[in-house]
mmCIF file of C-alpha atoms in Angstrom:
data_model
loop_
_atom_site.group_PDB
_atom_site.id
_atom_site.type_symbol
_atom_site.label_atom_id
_atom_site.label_comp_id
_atom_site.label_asym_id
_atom_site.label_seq_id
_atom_site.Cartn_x
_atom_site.Cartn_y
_atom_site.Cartn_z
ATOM 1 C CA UNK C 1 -3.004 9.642 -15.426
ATOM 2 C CA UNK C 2 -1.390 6.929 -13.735
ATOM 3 C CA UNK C 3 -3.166 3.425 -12.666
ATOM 4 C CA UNK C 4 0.303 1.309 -11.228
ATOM 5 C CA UNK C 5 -0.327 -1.491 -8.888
ATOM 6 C CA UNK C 6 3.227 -1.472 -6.532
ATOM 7 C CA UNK C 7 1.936 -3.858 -4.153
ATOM 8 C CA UNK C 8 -1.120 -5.803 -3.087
ATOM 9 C CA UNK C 9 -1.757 -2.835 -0.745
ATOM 10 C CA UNK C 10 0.284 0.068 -2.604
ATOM 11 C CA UNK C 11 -0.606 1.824 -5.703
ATOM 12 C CA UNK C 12 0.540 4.743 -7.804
ATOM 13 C CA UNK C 13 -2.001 7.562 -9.284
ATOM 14 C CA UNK C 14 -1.705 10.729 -10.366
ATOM 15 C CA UNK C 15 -3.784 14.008 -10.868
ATOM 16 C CA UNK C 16 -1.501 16.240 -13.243
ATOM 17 C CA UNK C 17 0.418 17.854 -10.160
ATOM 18 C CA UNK C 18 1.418 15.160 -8.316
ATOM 19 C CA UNK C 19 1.595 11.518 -7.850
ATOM 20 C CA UNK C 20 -0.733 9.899 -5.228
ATOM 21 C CA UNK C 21 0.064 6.672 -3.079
ATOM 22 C CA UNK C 22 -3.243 4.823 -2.652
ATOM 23 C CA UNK C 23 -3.265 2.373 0.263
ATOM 24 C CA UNK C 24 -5.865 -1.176 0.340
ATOM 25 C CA UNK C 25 -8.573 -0.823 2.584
ATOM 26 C CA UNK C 26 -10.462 -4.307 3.878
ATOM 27 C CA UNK C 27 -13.764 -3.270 5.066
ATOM 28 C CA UNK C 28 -16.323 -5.726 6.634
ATOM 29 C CA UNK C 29 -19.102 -4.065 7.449
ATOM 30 C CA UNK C 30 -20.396 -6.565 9.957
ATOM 31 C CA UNK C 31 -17.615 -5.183 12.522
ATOM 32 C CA UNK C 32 -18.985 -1.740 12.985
ATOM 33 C CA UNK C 33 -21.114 -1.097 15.858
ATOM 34 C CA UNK C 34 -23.762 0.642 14.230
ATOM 35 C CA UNK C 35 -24.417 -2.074 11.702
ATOM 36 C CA UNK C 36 -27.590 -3.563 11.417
ATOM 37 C CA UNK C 37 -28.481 -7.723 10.519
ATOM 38 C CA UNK C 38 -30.791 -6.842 7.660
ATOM 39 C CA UNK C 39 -28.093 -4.398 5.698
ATOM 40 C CA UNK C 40 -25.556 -5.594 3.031
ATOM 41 C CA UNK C 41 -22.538 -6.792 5.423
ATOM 42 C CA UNK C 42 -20.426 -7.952 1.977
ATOM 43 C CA UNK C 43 -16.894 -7.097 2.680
ATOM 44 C CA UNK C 44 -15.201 -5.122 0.091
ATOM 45 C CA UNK C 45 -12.099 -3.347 -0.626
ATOM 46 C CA UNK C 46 -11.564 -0.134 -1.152
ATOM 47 C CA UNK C 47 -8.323 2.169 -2.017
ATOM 48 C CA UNK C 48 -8.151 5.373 0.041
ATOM 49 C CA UNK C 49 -5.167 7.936 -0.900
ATOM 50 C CA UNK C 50 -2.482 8.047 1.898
ATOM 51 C CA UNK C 51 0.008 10.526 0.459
ATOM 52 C CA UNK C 52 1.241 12.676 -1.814
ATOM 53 C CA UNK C 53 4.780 13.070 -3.657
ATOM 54 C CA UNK C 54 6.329 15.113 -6.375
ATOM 55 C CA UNK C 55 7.972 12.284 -7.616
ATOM 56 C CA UNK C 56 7.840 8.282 -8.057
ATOM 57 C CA UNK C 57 10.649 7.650 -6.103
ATOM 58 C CA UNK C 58 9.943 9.132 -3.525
ATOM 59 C CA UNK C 59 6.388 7.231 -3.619
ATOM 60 C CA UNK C 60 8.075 4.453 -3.791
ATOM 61 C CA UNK C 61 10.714 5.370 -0.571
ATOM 62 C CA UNK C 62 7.255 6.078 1.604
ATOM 63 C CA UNK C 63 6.111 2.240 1.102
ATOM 64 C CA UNK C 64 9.647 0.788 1.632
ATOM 65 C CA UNK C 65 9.494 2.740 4.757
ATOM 66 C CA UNK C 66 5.867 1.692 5.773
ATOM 67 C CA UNK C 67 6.785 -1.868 4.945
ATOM 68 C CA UNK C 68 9.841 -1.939 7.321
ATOM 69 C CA UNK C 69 7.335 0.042 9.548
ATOM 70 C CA UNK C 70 4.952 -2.406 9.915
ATOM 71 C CA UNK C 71 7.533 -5.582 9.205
ATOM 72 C CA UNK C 72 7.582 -8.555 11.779
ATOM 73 C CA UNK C 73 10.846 -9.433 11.120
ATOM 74 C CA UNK C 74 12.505 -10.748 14.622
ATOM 75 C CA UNK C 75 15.909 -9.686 13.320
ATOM 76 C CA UNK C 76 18.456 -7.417 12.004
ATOM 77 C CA UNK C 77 19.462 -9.925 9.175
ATOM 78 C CA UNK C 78 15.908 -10.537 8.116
ATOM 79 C CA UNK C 79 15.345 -6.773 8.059
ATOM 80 C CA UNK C 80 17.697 -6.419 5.724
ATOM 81 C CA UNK C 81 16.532 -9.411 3.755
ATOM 82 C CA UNK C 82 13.129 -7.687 3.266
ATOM 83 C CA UNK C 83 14.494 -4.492 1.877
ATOM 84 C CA UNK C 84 16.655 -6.545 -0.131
ATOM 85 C CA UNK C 85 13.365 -8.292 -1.306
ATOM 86 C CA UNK C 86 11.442 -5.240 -2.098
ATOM 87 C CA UNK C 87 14.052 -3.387 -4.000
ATOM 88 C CA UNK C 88 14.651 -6.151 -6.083
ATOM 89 C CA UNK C 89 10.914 -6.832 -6.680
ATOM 90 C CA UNK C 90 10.688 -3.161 -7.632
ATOM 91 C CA UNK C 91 13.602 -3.643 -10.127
ATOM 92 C CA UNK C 92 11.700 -6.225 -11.371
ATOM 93 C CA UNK C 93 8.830 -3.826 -12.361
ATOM 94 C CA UNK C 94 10.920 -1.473 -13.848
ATOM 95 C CA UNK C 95 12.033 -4.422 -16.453
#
């Protein structure tokens, strides 16, 4: 089964059928209203599965897209620049 670590918040699994896109989850239990003083408020991470694809590339497609989603790039150029940065860090995992 795959284990593959894309990003610091991506990652690839798989269950046989289909390949699984894992997202990071931050959770700091101190922030939720029903937490209580005397409990365990250690933050901790954990992965929680996002979405589903037939194939790695298209895995891979769905995080480009999230990235340029949530991107704070202030302009067209710079865009660009981070897709241009991604694809080639991909590339890079590939070699």
């Amino acid at each position: 089964m795959l284990n593959i670590q894309v990003t610091d918040d991506y990652k690839l699994t798989s269950d046989g059928m289909q390949i699984i896109v894992q997202r990071r989850h931050v959770i700091d239990p101190s922030l939720a209203p029903a937490h209580k003083r005397n409990k365990n408020a250690e933050i901790r991470e954990e992965w929680k599965t996002w979405k589903y694809c037939g194939k790695v590339e298209q895995a891979i497609d769905l995080i480009l897209k999230q990235k340029i989603m949530e991107s704070n790039a202030a302009s067209l150029k710079e865009l660009i620049q981070e897709i241009k940065d991604f694809e080639e860090y991909v590339k890079n995992l590939l070699h």
